[in-house]
XYZ file of C-alpha atoms in Angstrom:
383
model
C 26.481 34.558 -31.635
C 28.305 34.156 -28.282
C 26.766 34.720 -25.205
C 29.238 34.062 -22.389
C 28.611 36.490 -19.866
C 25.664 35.436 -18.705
C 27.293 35.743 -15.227
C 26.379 34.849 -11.864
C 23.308 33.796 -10.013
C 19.740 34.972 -10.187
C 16.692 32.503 -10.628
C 17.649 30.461 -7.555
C 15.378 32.570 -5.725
C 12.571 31.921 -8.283
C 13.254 28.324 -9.961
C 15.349 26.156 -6.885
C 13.705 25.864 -3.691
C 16.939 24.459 -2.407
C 18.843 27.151 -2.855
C 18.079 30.477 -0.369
C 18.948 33.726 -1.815
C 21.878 36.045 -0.278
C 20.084 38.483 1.241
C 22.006 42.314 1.136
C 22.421 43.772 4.245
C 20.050 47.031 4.191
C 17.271 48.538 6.021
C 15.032 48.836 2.499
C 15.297 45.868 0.860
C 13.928 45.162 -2.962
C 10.519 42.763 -2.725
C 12.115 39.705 -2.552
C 11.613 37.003 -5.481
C 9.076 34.293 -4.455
C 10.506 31.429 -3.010
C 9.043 28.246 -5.028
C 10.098 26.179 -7.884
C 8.398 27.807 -11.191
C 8.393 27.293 -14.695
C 9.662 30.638 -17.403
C 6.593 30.814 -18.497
C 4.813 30.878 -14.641
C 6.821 33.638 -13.857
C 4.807 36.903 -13.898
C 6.168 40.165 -14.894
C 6.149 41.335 -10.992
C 8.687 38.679 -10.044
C 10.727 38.923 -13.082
C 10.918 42.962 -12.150
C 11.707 41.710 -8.114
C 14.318 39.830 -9.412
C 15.765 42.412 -11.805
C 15.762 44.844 -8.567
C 17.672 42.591 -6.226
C 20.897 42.696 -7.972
C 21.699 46.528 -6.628
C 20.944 48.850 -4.133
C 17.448 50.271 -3.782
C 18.381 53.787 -4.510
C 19.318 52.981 -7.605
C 16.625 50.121 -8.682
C 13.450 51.720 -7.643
C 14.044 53.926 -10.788
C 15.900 51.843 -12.781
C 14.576 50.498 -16.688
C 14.142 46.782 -16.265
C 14.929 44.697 -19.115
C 14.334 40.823 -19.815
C 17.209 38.862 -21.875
C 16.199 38.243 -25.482
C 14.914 35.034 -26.376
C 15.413 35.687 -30.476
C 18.879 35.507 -31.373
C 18.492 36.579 -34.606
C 17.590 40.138 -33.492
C 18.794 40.812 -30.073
C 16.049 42.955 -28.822
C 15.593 43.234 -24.921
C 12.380 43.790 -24.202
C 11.134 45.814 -21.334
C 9.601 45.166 -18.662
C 9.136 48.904 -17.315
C 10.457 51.901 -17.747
C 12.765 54.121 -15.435
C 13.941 57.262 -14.861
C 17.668 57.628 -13.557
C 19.968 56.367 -15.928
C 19.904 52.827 -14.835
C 19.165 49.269 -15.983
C 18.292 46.141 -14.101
C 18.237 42.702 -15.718
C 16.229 39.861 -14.788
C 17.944 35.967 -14.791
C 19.152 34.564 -17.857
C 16.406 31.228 -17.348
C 14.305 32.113 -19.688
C 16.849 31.894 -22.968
C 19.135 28.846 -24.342
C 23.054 28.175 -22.745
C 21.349 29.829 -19.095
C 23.619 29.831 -16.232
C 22.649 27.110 -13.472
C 21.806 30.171 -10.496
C 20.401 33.558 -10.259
C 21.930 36.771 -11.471
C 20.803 39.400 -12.336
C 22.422 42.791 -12.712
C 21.584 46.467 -12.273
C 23.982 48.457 -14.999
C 25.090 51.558 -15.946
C 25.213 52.961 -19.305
C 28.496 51.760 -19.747
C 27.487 48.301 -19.328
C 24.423 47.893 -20.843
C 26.630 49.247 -24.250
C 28.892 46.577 -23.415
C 26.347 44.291 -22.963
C 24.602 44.856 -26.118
C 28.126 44.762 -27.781
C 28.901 41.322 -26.149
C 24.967 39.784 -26.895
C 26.051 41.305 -31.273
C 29.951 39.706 -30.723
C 30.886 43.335 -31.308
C 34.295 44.830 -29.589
C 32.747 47.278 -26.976
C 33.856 50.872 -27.107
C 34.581 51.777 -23.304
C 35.047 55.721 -22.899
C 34.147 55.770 -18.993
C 34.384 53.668 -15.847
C 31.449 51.473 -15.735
C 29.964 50.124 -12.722
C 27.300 46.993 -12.235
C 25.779 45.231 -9.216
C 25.514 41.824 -8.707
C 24.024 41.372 -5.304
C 22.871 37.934 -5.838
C 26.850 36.639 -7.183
C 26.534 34.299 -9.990
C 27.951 31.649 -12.568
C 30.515 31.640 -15.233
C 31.407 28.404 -17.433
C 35.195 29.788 -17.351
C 37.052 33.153 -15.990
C 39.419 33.157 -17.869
C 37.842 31.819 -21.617
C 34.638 32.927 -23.237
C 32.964 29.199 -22.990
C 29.503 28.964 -22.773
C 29.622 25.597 -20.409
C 32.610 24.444 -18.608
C 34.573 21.575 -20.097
C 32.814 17.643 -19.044
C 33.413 17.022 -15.905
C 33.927 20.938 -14.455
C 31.675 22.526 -11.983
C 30.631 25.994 -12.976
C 32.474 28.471 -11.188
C 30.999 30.786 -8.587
C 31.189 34.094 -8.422
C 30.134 35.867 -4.969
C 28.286 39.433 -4.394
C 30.271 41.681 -5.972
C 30.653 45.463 -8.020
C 31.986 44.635 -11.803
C 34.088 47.140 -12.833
C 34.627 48.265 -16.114
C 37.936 50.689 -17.397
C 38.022 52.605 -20.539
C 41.301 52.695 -23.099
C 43.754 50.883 -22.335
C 43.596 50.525 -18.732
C 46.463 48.443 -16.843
C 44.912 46.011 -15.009
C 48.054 43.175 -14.225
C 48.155 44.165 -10.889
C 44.785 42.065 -10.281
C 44.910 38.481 -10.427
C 42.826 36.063 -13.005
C 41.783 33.505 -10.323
C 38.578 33.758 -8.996
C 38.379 35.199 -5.222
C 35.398 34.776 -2.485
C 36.681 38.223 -1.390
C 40.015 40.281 -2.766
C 38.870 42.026 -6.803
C 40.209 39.978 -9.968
C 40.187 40.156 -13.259
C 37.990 38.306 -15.594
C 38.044 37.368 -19.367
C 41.599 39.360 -19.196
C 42.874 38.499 -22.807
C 39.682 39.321 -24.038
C 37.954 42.513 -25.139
C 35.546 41.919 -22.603
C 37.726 42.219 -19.397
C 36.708 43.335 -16.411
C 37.555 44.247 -12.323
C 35.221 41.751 -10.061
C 35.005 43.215 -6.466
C 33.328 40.901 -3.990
C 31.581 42.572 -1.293
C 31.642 39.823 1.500
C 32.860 39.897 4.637
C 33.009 37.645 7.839
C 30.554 40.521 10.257
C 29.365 43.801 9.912
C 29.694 44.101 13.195
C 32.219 46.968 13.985
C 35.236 46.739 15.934
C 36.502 48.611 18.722
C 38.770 51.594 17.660
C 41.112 50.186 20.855
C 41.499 47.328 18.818
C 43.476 48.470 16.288
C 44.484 45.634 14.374
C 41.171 44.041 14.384
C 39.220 47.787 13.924
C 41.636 47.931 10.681
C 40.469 44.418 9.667
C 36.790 45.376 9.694
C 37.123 47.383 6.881
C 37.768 44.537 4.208
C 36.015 40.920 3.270
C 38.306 38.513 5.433
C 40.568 37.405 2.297
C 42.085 40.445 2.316
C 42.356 41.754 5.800
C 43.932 38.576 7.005
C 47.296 38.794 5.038
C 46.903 42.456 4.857
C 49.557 45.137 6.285
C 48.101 47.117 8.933
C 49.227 50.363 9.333
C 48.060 53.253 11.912
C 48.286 56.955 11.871
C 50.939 59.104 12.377
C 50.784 61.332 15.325
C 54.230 62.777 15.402
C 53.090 65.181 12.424
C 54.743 63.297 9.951
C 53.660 61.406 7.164
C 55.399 58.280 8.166
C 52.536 55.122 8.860
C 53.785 52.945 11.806
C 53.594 49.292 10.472
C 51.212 47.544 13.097
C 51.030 44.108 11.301
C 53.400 43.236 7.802
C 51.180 41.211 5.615
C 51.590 39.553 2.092
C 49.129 39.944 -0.218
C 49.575 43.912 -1.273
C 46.948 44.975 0.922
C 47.118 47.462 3.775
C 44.366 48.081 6.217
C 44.501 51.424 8.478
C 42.031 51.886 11.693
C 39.849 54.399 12.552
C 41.616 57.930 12.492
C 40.528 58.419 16.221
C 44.379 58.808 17.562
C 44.435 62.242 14.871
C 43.945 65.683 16.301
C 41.260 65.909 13.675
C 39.889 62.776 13.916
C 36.649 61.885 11.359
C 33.095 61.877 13.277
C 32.509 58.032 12.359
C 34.512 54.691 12.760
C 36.007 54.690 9.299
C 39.053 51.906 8.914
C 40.128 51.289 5.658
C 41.762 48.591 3.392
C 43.479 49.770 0.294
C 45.762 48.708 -2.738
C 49.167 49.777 -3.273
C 47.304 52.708 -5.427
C 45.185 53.866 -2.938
C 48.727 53.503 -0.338
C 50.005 56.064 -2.578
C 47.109 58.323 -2.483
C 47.168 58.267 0.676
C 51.002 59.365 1.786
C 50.462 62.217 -1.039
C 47.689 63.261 0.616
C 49.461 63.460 4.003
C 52.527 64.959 2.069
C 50.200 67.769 0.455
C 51.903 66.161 -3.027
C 49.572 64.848 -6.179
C 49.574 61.341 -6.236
C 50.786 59.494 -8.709
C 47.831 56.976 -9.968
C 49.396 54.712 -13.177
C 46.816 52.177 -12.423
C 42.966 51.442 -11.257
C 42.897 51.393 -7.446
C 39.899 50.186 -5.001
C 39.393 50.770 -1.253
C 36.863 49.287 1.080
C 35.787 51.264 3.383
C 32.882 48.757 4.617
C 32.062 49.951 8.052
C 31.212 53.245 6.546
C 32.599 56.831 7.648
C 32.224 60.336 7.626
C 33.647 63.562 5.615
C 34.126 67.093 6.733
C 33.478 68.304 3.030
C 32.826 66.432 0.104
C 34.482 68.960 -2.599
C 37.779 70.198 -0.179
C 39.963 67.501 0.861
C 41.794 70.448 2.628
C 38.636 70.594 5.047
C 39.782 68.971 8.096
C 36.406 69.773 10.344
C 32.708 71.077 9.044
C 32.382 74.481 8.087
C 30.955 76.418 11.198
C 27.118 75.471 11.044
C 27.625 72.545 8.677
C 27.285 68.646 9.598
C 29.453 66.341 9.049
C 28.843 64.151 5.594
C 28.068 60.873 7.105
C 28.946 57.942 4.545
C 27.470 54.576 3.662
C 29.771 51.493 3.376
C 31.448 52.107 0.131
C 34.009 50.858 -2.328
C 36.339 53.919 -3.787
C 37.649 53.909 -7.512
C 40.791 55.724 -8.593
C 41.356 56.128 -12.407
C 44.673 57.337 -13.662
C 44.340 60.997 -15.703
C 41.257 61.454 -13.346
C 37.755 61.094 -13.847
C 35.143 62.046 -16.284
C 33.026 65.106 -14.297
C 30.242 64.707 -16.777
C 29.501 61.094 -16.032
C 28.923 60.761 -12.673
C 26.932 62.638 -9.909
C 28.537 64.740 -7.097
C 25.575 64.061 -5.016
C 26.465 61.624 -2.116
C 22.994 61.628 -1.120
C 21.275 59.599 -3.800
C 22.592 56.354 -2.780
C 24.509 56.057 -6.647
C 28.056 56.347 -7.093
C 29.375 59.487 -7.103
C 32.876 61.544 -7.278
C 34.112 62.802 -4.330
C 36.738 65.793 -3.831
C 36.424 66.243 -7.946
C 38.594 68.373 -9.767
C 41.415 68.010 -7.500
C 44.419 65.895 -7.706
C 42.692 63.531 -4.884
C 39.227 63.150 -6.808
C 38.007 59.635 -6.780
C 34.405 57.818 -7.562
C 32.400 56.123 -4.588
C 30.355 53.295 -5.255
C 27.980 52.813 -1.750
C 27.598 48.791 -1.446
C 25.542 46.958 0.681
C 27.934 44.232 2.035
C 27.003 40.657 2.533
C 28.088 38.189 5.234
C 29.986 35.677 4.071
C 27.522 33.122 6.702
C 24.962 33.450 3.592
C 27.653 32.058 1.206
C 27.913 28.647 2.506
C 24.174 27.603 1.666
C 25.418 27.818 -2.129
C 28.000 25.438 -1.367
């Protein structure tokens, strides 16, 4: 029986008074583990359940099944420790079973991952049909990124993974355009030769603090945890009515970062820069060229500051209808999926705090995951 993903870093807030948990940035916070040094079997079923619920966003763990790892191998059931109502699944730290990782991490899941998860706990092949999406608020621990290990080699540390979404892709997904080394803040790709790969995106960044629109290299920057913005291309808007991007920075790591649309004639209500792979670079010049776009890979965009939308089904809508608001957005990652997305897996409803597919059933339809961002000031205490 393998159990290698028991990923990143959960009971530290329970079991190691040392260590102070990253705290999501977020005006409703999960209850918040208790802070002292407990045995398994001292920890009640209401901190076990406050732990489960601080690896996502609250929308989406107030409702959510809790589950508690199995502690029989032999029959791999995961008990529960309540029941929920919206789909999702939150699961407490891995200290209560054999081969735990040395932090806390837990996870909130979709149905997508908790069947890979129960196909990883049998050493079964998972069957991946849709995008899958997991929080891990709290980061974590793997014995090895790139090999399914259940310690690291004598003598190697444990490898830390920071706050971040774990993607999953379905088929036969091409991923190479991610790199296998482990980031503090630009997505990679873990266990890649296995058949449990998968996208880590870290959700740190230096301040949430935004930046001046005027500033448009720094306003651009805002949008992206600092290991990407700094060697990121920065582009600006067009305002000669063409689609061509004036290069305000070259960088050289494949990123570009764009500011806040506020030079457009039909500027966006909110401060809304963006940093984007070459996918999402793409989408974007078709959309300005009124062309598909031609998505042959997974793409991700942060839009961390958050931002606004005239419509949230018409990507022709440049203003609100007459009467309507505008759609104001949460700091968000973006998905695209080449072939487009499945409409029967995910909500349309931007105003549950979930992810949720935006503009679907067009050739610019793509899934938004809402993130809470975490400073990257927090990550030092773990060092």
């Amino acid at each position: 029986m393998t159990r290698t993903l028991v990923l990143p870093f959960l009971l530290c807030i329970l079991l190691l008074t040392a260590c102070q948990p990253i705290q999501p940035v977020t005006d409703a916070s999960p209850p918040a583990p208790m802070e002292q040094t407990l045995s398994w079997d001292e920890i009640t079923l209401e901190l076990k359940i406050a732990d489960a619920m601080s690896a996502g966003p609250v929308a989406i763990a107030r409702d959510a099944t809790i589950l508690d790892w199995p502690t029989d191998a032999s029959n791999g059931e995961w008990p529960v420790l309540r029941e929920g109502n919206n789909g999702w699944t939150c699961i407490t730290d891995d200290w209560g079973i054999a081969n735990n990782t040395p932090t806390d991490d837990p996870m909130c899941l979709d149905d997508a991952w908790v069947q890979w998860f129960k196909a990883f706990w049998n050493g079964e092949e998972p069957a991946v049909t849709t995008i899958g999406i997991s929080y891990m608020y709290q980061g974590g621990t793997v014995a090895d990124n790139n090999e399914l290990v259940m310690a690291p080699p004598a003598g190697q540390p444990w490898q830390f993974d920071p706050p971040h979404i774990m993607l999953l892709f379905p088929g036969e997904a091409d991923l190479s355009a991610f790199p296998s080394e482990m980031s503090m803040g630009a997505p990679y790709l873990m266990w890649g030769d296995t058949p449990y790969k998968h996208i880590m995106a870290p959700i740190v960044t230096e301040s949430l603090a935004p930046v001046d629109p005027s500033d448009r290299i720094g306003n651009a920057m805002s949008a992206a945890p600092h290991e990407i913005a700094a060697a990121a291309t920065i582009i600006d808007w067009p305002t000669d009515g063409t689609a061509d991007f004036p290069v305000l920075r070259e960088g050289s790591n494949g990123w570009t970062c764009i500011p806040d649309d506020n030079v457009l004639e039909q500027p966006t209500l909110a401060n809304d820069p963006m940093c984007m792979d070459a996918m999402w670079v793409e989408w974007l010049h078709a959309l300005f060229e009124g062309r598909e776009p031609n998505i042959t890979q997974p793409g991700i965009i942060y839009v961390l500051q958050g931002g606004s939308a005239a419509d949230m089904e018409d990507p022709s809508v440049m203003t609100p209808a007459e009467g309507a608001a505008w759609q104001m957005l949460p700091p968000h990652l973006a998905v695209l999926y080449p072939g487009g997305l499945d409409e029967n897996a995910w909500s349309h409803d931007h105003t549950s705090g979930a992810p949720y597919i935006m503009w679907g059933g067009t050739p610019y339809e793509h899934l938004m995951i809402p993130v809470d961002p975490v400073v990257t000031g927090a990550i030092a205490a773990h060092h």
